[in-house]
Coordinates of C-alpha atoms in Angstrom, one line a residue:
M1 CA -0.1 0.0 0.0
T2 CA 1.3 3.5 -0.9
G3 CA -0.8 5.7 1.5
R4 CA -2.4 7.5 -1.4
P5 CA -6.2 7.6 -1.8
R6 CA -7.4 4.5 -3.6
L7 CA -9.1 4.6 -7.0
L8 CA -11.1 1.5 -8.2
F9 CA -11.5 1.6 -12.0
L10 CA -14.1 -1.0 -13.3
V11 CA -13.7 -1.7 -17.1
P12 CA -16.1 -4.1 -18.9
W13 CA -13.4 -5.8 -21.0
F14 CA -9.8 -6.6 -20.7
L15 CA -7.9 -3.6 -21.9
F16 CA -5.1 -5.5 -23.9
P17 CA -4.7 -5.5 -26.7
A18 CA -6.0 -1.8 -26.9
N19 CA -7.6 -2.3 -30.3
T20 CA -10.7 -0.1 -29.9
G21 CA -11.2 3.5 -29.5
G22 CA -12.7 2.9 -26.0
R23 CA -9.9 0.6 -24.9
I24 CA -7.3 3.2 -26.3
R25 CA -8.8 6.2 -24.4
T26 CA -9.1 4.2 -21.2
R27 CA -5.6 2.8 -21.4
D28 CA -4.2 6.2 -22.1
I29 CA -5.8 7.9 -19.2
L30 CA -4.8 5.2 -16.8
R31 CA -1.3 5.5 -17.8
G32 CA -1.4 9.3 -17.2
L33 CA -2.9 8.5 -13.8
K34 CA -0.5 5.9 -13.0
G35 CA 2.0 7.1 -10.2
G36 CA -0.2 10.3 -9.6
R37 CA -2.4 11.1 -6.8
F38 CA -4.2 7.7 -6.6
E39 CA -3.2 4.1 -5.9
I40 CA -5.2 2.4 -8.7
T41 CA -6.9 -1.0 -8.7
L42 CA -8.2 -2.2 -12.1
V43 CA -11.0 -4.5 -12.2
S44 CA -11.9 -6.2 -15.4
P45 CA -12.4 -9.6 -17.1
K46 CA -9.3 -11.5 -17.7
P47 CA -8.2 -13.5 -20.7
A48 CA -9.4 -16.9 -20.7
Q49 CA -6.3 -18.7 -22.1
E50 CA -3.3 -16.3 -22.4
P51 CA -1.1 -15.4 -19.4
L52 CA -1.6 -11.9 -18.2
P53 CA 0.6 -9.2 -19.7
E54 CA 2.2 -8.2 -16.6
A55 CA 4.3 -5.2 -18.1
E56 CA 1.4 -3.7 -19.7
L57 CA -0.9 -4.0 -16.6
A58 CA 1.8 -2.4 -14.5
S59 CA 1.8 0.6 -16.9
V60 CA -1.9 1.4 -16.1
C61 CA -2.5 0.2 -12.4
D62 CA -1.0 -0.8 -9.1
Q63 CA -3.1 -4.0 -8.7
F64 CA -5.2 -5.9 -11.2
V65 CA -8.2 -7.9 -10.1
G66 CA -9.8 -10.1 -12.8
W67 CA -12.9 -12.2 -13.1
S68 CA -13.1 -15.3 -15.5
Q69 CA -15.1 -14.7 -18.6
S70 CA -16.2 -17.6 -20.8
E71 CA -15.6 -17.5 -24.4
P72 CA -18.7 -16.2 -26.4
S73 CA -20.5 -18.9 -28.1
P74 CA -20.8 -19.0 -31.9
L75 CA -24.4 -18.8 -31.6
A76 CA -24.2 -15.7 -29.2
S77 CA -25.9 -13.4 -31.8
Y78 CA -28.9 -15.8 -31.8
T79 CA -29.2 -16.5 -28.2
R80 CA -29.2 -12.7 -27.5
A81 CA -32.6 -12.8 -29.0
R82 CA -34.1 -14.0 -25.8
F83 CA -33.5 -10.6 -24.3
L84 CA -35.7 -8.9 -27.1
F85 CA -38.5 -8.3 -24.6
S86 CA -36.2 -7.5 -21.6
E87 CA -36.6 -4.2 -20.0
L88 CA -32.9 -3.5 -20.6
P89 CA -31.6 -3.0 -23.8
I90 CA -30.0 -6.3 -25.3
W91 CA -26.3 -5.0 -25.1
V92 CA -26.9 -4.2 -21.6
A93 CA -28.8 -7.3 -20.5
T94 CA -26.1 -9.6 -21.9
D95 CA -23.4 -7.8 -20.0
R96 CA -24.8 -9.2 -16.8
S97 CA -22.2 -11.5 -15.1
P98 CA -22.3 -13.2 -11.7
A99 CA -18.6 -13.5 -11.7
A100 CA -18.1 -9.9 -12.4
R101 CA -20.6 -9.0 -9.6
R102 CA -18.7 -11.0 -7.0
A103 CA -15.3 -9.5 -8.0
I104 CA -16.7 -5.9 -8.1
D105 CA -18.7 -6.4 -4.6
A106 CA -15.6 -7.6 -3.0
E107 CA -13.5 -4.5 -4.1
L108 CA -16.3 -2.2 -3.1
K109 CA -16.4 -3.6 0.3
R110 CA -12.8 -2.6 0.7
Q111 CA -14.2 1.0 0.7
P112 CA -12.1 2.7 -2.1
D113 CA -11.9 6.5 -1.9
V114 CA -13.6 6.8 -5.4
V115 CA -14.7 4.3 -7.9
V116 CA -14.7 4.8 -11.7
V117 CA -17.1 2.9 -13.9
D118 CA -16.1 2.6 -17.6
F119 CA -19.1 3.0 -20.0
A120 CA -22.6 3.3 -18.9
H121 CA -23.6 -0.4 -19.5
T122 CA -21.1 -1.5 -16.9
A123 CA -23.4 0.0 -14.3
V124 CA -25.5 -3.2 -14.6
L125 CA -22.8 -4.9 -12.6
L126 CA -22.9 -2.7 -9.7
P127 CA -25.1 -3.2 -6.4
A128 CA -28.2 -1.2 -6.2
R129 CA -26.5 1.2 -3.7
I130 CA -23.0 2.6 -4.1
D131 CA -21.6 3.6 -0.9
V132 CA -18.4 5.2 -2.0
P133 CA -17.8 8.4 -4.2
S134 CA -18.5 7.3 -7.8
I135 CA -18.0 8.5 -11.2
L136 CA -19.4 7.2 -14.5
F137 CA -17.1 7.6 -17.5
T138 CA -19.1 7.8 -20.7
H139 CA -17.5 7.4 -24.0
N140 CA -20.8 7.9 -26.0
V141 CA -24.3 8.8 -25.7
E142 CA -25.5 5.2 -26.4
A143 CA -29.1 6.0 -27.1
E144 CA -28.0 8.3 -29.7
I145 CA -26.0 5.6 -31.6
F146 CA -29.3 3.4 -31.6
R147 CA -31.4 6.2 -32.8
R148 CA -28.9 6.8 -35.7
H149 CA -29.0 3.0 -36.4
G150 CA -32.7 3.5 -36.9
G151 CA -32.3 6.4 -39.2
V152 CA -30.3 4.3 -41.8
A153 CA -32.1 1.0 -41.2
R154 CA -33.4 -0.5 -44.6
N155 CA -36.7 -1.7 -43.7
F156 CA -39.6 -1.2 -41.0
P157 CA -38.8 -4.2 -38.8
L158 CA -35.2 -2.9 -38.4
R159 CA -36.3 0.6 -37.7
A160 CA -38.9 -0.7 -35.1
F161 CA -36.2 -2.7 -33.5
W162 CA -33.8 0.2 -33.3
R163 CA -36.5 2.5 -32.0
S164 CA -37.4 0.0 -29.2
Q165 CA -33.6 -0.5 -28.2
R166 CA -33.2 3.5 -28.2
E167 CA -36.0 3.9 -25.8
K168 CA -34.8 1.2 -23.5
M169 CA -31.2 2.4 -23.6
A170 CA -32.3 6.1 -23.0
R171 CA -34.1 4.9 -19.9
F172 CA -31.1 3.0 -18.8
E173 CA -28.8 5.8 -19.3
R174 CA -30.8 8.5 -17.7
A175 CA -31.2 6.2 -14.6
S176 CA -27.5 5.2 -14.6
L177 CA -26.3 8.8 -14.7
R178 CA -28.3 9.7 -11.6
R179 CA -26.7 7.0 -9.6
F180 CA -23.3 8.5 -9.5
D181 CA -21.6 11.7 -7.8
G182 CA -19.9 12.5 -11.1
V183 CA -20.3 11.9 -14.8
V184 CA -17.4 12.3 -17.2
A185 CA -18.2 13.0 -20.8
V186 CA -15.8 13.2 -23.8
S187 CA -17.5 16.1 -25.7
E188 CA -19.3 19.3 -25.0
Q189 CA -21.9 17.9 -27.2
D190 CA -22.4 14.8 -25.2
R191 CA -22.5 16.9 -22.0
D192 CA -25.4 19.0 -23.3
F193 CA -27.2 16.0 -24.3
F194 CA -27.0 14.6 -20.7
V195 CA -28.0 17.9 -19.3
T196 CA -30.9 18.6 -21.7
E197 CA -32.3 15.1 -22.3
Y198 CA -31.5 13.4 -19.1
G199 CA -31.6 16.3 -16.7
A200 CA -27.9 15.5 -15.3
N201 CA -26.3 18.3 -13.3
N202 CA -23.0 16.6 -12.5
V203 CA -21.3 16.2 -15.8
S204 CA -17.7 17.2 -16.6
V205 CA -16.0 17.0 -19.9
I206 CA -12.4 15.8 -20.9
P207 CA -11.0 16.5 -24.2
T208 CA -10.1 13.9 -26.7
G209 CA -6.3 13.1 -26.4
V210 CA -3.8 11.3 -28.6
D211 CA -0.3 9.8 -27.8
L212 CA 1.7 12.1 -30.1
A213 CA 4.8 10.3 -28.9
Y214 CA 3.7 7.1 -30.5
F215 CA 1.5 8.2 -33.5
G216 CA 3.6 11.2 -34.2
A217 CA 7.0 9.6 -34.5
K218 CA 7.0 8.5 -38.3
A219 CA 9.5 6.0 -39.1
E220 CA 12.0 6.1 -42.1
P221 CA 10.6 4.1 -45.1
N222 CA 11.7 0.4 -44.9
S223 CA 10.4 -3.0 -45.9
A224 CA 7.7 -2.9 -43.2
N225 CA 6.9 0.8 -43.7
P226 CA 7.2 1.4 -47.6
P227 CA 6.8 5.0 -49.1
V228 CA 3.3 6.4 -49.8
D229 CA 1.5 4.3 -52.3
G230 CA -0.3 6.1 -55.2
D231 CA -4.0 6.7 -54.9
T232 CA -4.5 4.8 -51.7
V233 CA -7.2 5.5 -49.3
V234 CA -7.4 4.0 -45.8
F235 CA -9.8 3.5 -42.9
T236 CA -9.2 2.2 -39.4
G237 CA -11.6 0.9 -36.9
S238 CA -12.9 -2.2 -35.4
M239 CA -15.0 -4.0 -38.0
D240 CA -17.1 -5.9 -35.7
W241 CA -18.7 -2.6 -34.6
M242 CA -21.9 -1.9 -36.3
P243 CA -21.4 1.8 -37.2
N244 CA -18.0 0.9 -38.8
I245 CA -19.8 -2.0 -40.7
D246 CA -22.6 0.6 -41.9
S247 CA -19.8 3.1 -43.0
I248 CA -18.2 0.7 -45.2
N249 CA -21.4 -0.5 -46.8
Y250 CA -22.3 3.1 -47.5
L251 CA -18.8 3.7 -48.9
M252 CA -19.1 0.7 -51.2
A253 CA -22.6 1.4 -52.5
D254 CA -22.6 5.2 -52.8
I255 CA -19.1 6.6 -52.6
W256 CA -16.5 4.3 -54.0
P257 CA -18.0 4.0 -57.5
R258 CA -17.7 7.8 -57.9
I259 CA -14.1 7.7 -56.9
V260 CA -13.0 5.0 -59.2
A261 CA -14.9 6.6 -62.1
E262 CA -12.2 9.5 -61.5
K263 CA -9.2 7.5 -60.3
P264 CA -9.6 4.0 -61.7
K265 CA -6.4 2.7 -60.0
S266 CA -7.6 3.9 -56.5
R267 CA -7.1 1.4 -53.8
F268 CA -8.7 1.1 -50.3
T269 CA -7.4 -0.5 -47.1
I270 CA -9.7 -1.3 -44.3
V271 CA -7.6 -1.8 -41.1
G272 CA -9.6 -3.4 -38.3
R273 CA -10.3 -6.7 -36.4
N274 CA -13.0 -9.1 -37.5
P275 CA -14.3 -7.8 -40.7
P276 CA -17.6 -9.7 -41.6
K277 CA -17.1 -12.4 -44.3
R278 CA -20.1 -11.1 -46.1
L279 CA -18.7 -7.7 -46.4
I280 CA -15.4 -9.1 -47.6
D281 CA -17.1 -11.5 -50.1
T282 CA -19.3 -8.6 -51.5
A283 CA -16.1 -6.5 -52.2
K284 CA -14.4 -9.4 -53.8
G285 CA -17.5 -10.2 -55.8
R286 CA -17.6 -6.7 -57.2
G287 CA -13.9 -6.8 -58.1
L288 CA -13.0 -3.9 -55.8
N289 CA -9.4 -3.0 -55.3
W290 CA -9.8 -3.3 -51.4
E291 CA -7.9 -5.0 -48.7
F292 CA -9.2 -6.1 -45.4
T293 CA -6.3 -6.4 -43.0
G294 CA -8.2 -7.8 -40.0
L295 CA -6.4 -7.4 -36.6
V296 CA -3.0 -5.8 -36.9
D297 CA -0.3 -5.1 -34.4
D298 CA 0.4 -1.6 -35.5
V299 CA -2.0 0.6 -37.7
R300 CA 0.7 3.1 -38.5
P301 CA 2.4 1.6 -41.5
Y302 CA -1.0 1.3 -43.3
V303 CA -1.9 5.0 -42.7
W304 CA 1.6 6.2 -43.5
R305 CA 1.5 4.6 -46.9
S306 CA -1.8 6.0 -47.7
Q307 CA -2.6 9.4 -49.3
V308 CA -6.1 10.1 -47.8
Y309 CA -7.9 8.9 -44.5
I310 CA -11.5 8.7 -44.7
V311 CA -14.3 8.5 -41.9
P312 CA -17.6 7.9 -43.8
L313 CA -19.6 7.4 -40.6
R314 CA -23.4 7.9 -40.6
V315 CA -23.9 6.3 -37.1
G316 CA -22.0 6.7 -33.9
G317 CA -21.4 8.5 -30.7
G318 CA -18.8 10.1 -28.4
T319 CA -15.7 11.4 -30.3
R320 CA -13.3 9.6 -32.7
L321 CA -9.9 8.8 -31.3
K322 CA -9.0 7.5 -34.6
V323 CA -9.2 11.0 -36.3
F324 CA -6.8 12.5 -34.0
E325 CA -4.5 9.4 -34.4
A326 CA -4.7 10.0 -38.2
V327 CA -3.9 13.7 -37.6
A328 CA -0.9 12.7 -35.5
M329 CA 0.2 10.3 -38.4
G330 CA 0.1 13.0 -40.8
C331 CA -2.6 11.8 -43.2
P332 CA -5.0 14.3 -44.5
I333 CA -8.8 13.5 -43.7
V334 CA -12.1 13.4 -45.4
S335 CA -15.0 13.1 -43.0
T336 CA -18.8 13.2 -42.5
S337 CA -20.1 15.4 -39.7
I338 CA -20.7 12.3 -37.6
G339 CA -17.1 11.1 -38.2
V340 CA -15.7 14.1 -36.5
E341 CA -18.4 14.8 -34.1
G342 CA -17.2 16.3 -30.7
L343 CA -13.7 17.2 -32.1
P344 CA -13.0 20.9 -32.4
L345 CA -11.5 20.6 -36.0
E346 CA -12.5 23.2 -38.5
P347 CA -13.3 21.9 -42.1
D348 CA -11.2 23.2 -45.0
Q349 CA -8.6 24.1 -42.4
H350 CA -7.8 20.7 -40.7
Y351 CA -9.9 18.2 -42.9
L352 CA -12.5 18.1 -45.7
L353 CA -16.2 17.7 -44.7
S354 CA -19.0 16.3 -46.7
D355 CA -22.2 14.5 -45.8
D356 CA -23.3 13.9 -49.3
P357 CA -21.9 10.9 -51.2
E358 CA -21.2 12.8 -54.4
D359 CA -19.3 15.5 -52.7
F360 CA -17.5 13.0 -50.4
A361 CA -16.1 11.3 -53.3
A362 CA -15.1 14.4 -54.9
A363 CA -13.1 15.6 -51.8
V364 CA -11.2 12.2 -51.8
V365 CA -10.4 12.7 -55.5
R366 CA -9.4 16.3 -54.9
L367 CA -6.8 15.3 -52.2
L368 CA -5.5 12.4 -54.4
N369 CA -4.7 14.9 -57.1
D370 CA -3.5 17.7 -55.0
A371 CA -0.2 17.0 -53.0
T372 CA -0.1 20.6 -51.9
L373 CA -3.6 20.5 -50.3
R374 CA -2.9 17.3 -48.7
D375 CA 0.2 18.6 -47.1
R376 CA -1.3 21.9 -46.0
L377 CA -4.4 20.2 -44.3
A378 CA -2.1 17.5 -42.6
R379 CA 0.4 20.2 -41.3
Q380 CA -2.3 22.5 -40.0
A381 CA -4.2 19.8 -38.3
Y382 CA -1.1 18.2 -36.7
E383 CA 0.1 21.6 -35.2
Y384 CA -3.5 22.2 -33.9
V385 CA -3.7 18.8 -32.0
R386 CA 0.0 19.0 -30.9
E387 CA -0.7 22.2 -29.0
R388 CA -4.0 21.2 -27.3
F389 CA -4.7 17.5 -27.1
S390 CA -1.8 15.4 -25.9
S391 CA -2.9 12.4 -23.8
R392 CA -1.0 13.7 -20.7
V393 CA -3.2 16.9 -20.6
V394 CA -6.4 14.7 -20.8
A395 CA -5.1 12.4 -18.0
K396 CA -4.4 15.3 -15.8
T397 CA -7.9 16.8 -16.3
F398 CA -9.5 13.3 -15.5
E399 CA -7.3 13.1 -12.2
D400 CA -8.5 16.5 -11.1
I401 CA -12.1 15.3 -11.6
C402 CA -11.5 12.1 -9.5
A403 CA -10.0 14.1 -6.8
G404 CA -12.9 16.4 -6.8
V405 CA -15.4 13.7 -6.4
A406 CA -13.4 11.8 -3.8
S407 CA -13.3 14.9 -1.6
G408 CA -16.8 15.7 -2.0
R409 CA -16.7 18.5 -4.4
D410 CA -18.9 18.8 -7.4

């Protein structure tokens, strides 16, 4: 024991590898907190087979407490249907775990000075009464993601499904926010939603940060990191997340044909874990010059050798860590409004913006054709992010919020 106040940090999944935006954000905040005001106990599922990555855990916490989590069944997507008529949204109901409750209850009984709960749906694992100062760390407005899914759904049954899930999630989020002494949002927009729609009066905001030392240190070209390829477009993101799947389907149907009409040799690289086989097969069947990498150890070489980074999101919430990562890697960006939501970037100064498929394609072609414009946007965006949004600044803000709640301040 260090004599410092104890911070209990509850995470709904094992943090390593940090291959999603939520994991990356949480990992970077914990790294920034480690060795500071608090002694940190991290509580999360632990990997079923692999040994614990001791060095990585030591970089984010002083103690790790894990619960065993069974591997998901191949039929999980079908067995979830039994929760269709639950009062909880499906994605919350399926997070309930007796093993998690036992581990969390035991740590709460040790009376930490403050507990941080990562993601709203993790609140389903807590006891009815939280007897220690508590913070809910929200990465999105979950109900808004569901609403947007309904807005792009192809038919009435899907729209009805998403409307029902949105209503359930909104009730769950509203009730969850009121259980905590403090709420942390990742954008002013999310905070305003929580205040206006949920009546929350305890919401603080942290900026989105990026590890500039990692993403900003571009390596010299070599066999693993070749020079920029001509007419190459890149996207990064977990391809088992529905908003990303929707964005690639949207690109394939409405945007990519317009790009190749102008630039027939264009290539597209999709970097992210678990791309759906149906999506890969459709791209292959259409003869598209696309590469799905699946899970990679390092996204940087794929971005460094591309000329344009795209974010064609129509569904999503929170803020896009991957946008700041692309900025740090020096790649110019074309994005929808939702793709840069919550980030204080200026269109035409830091990136090109379009919510129309024809204009989006034209913006990509414009960047592929204009090296001077690519360099200007990339340089201006990098300088802006470097001055304001390092991950260390974000962690310090988060630490101050935790200290305030622990001491009883709003």
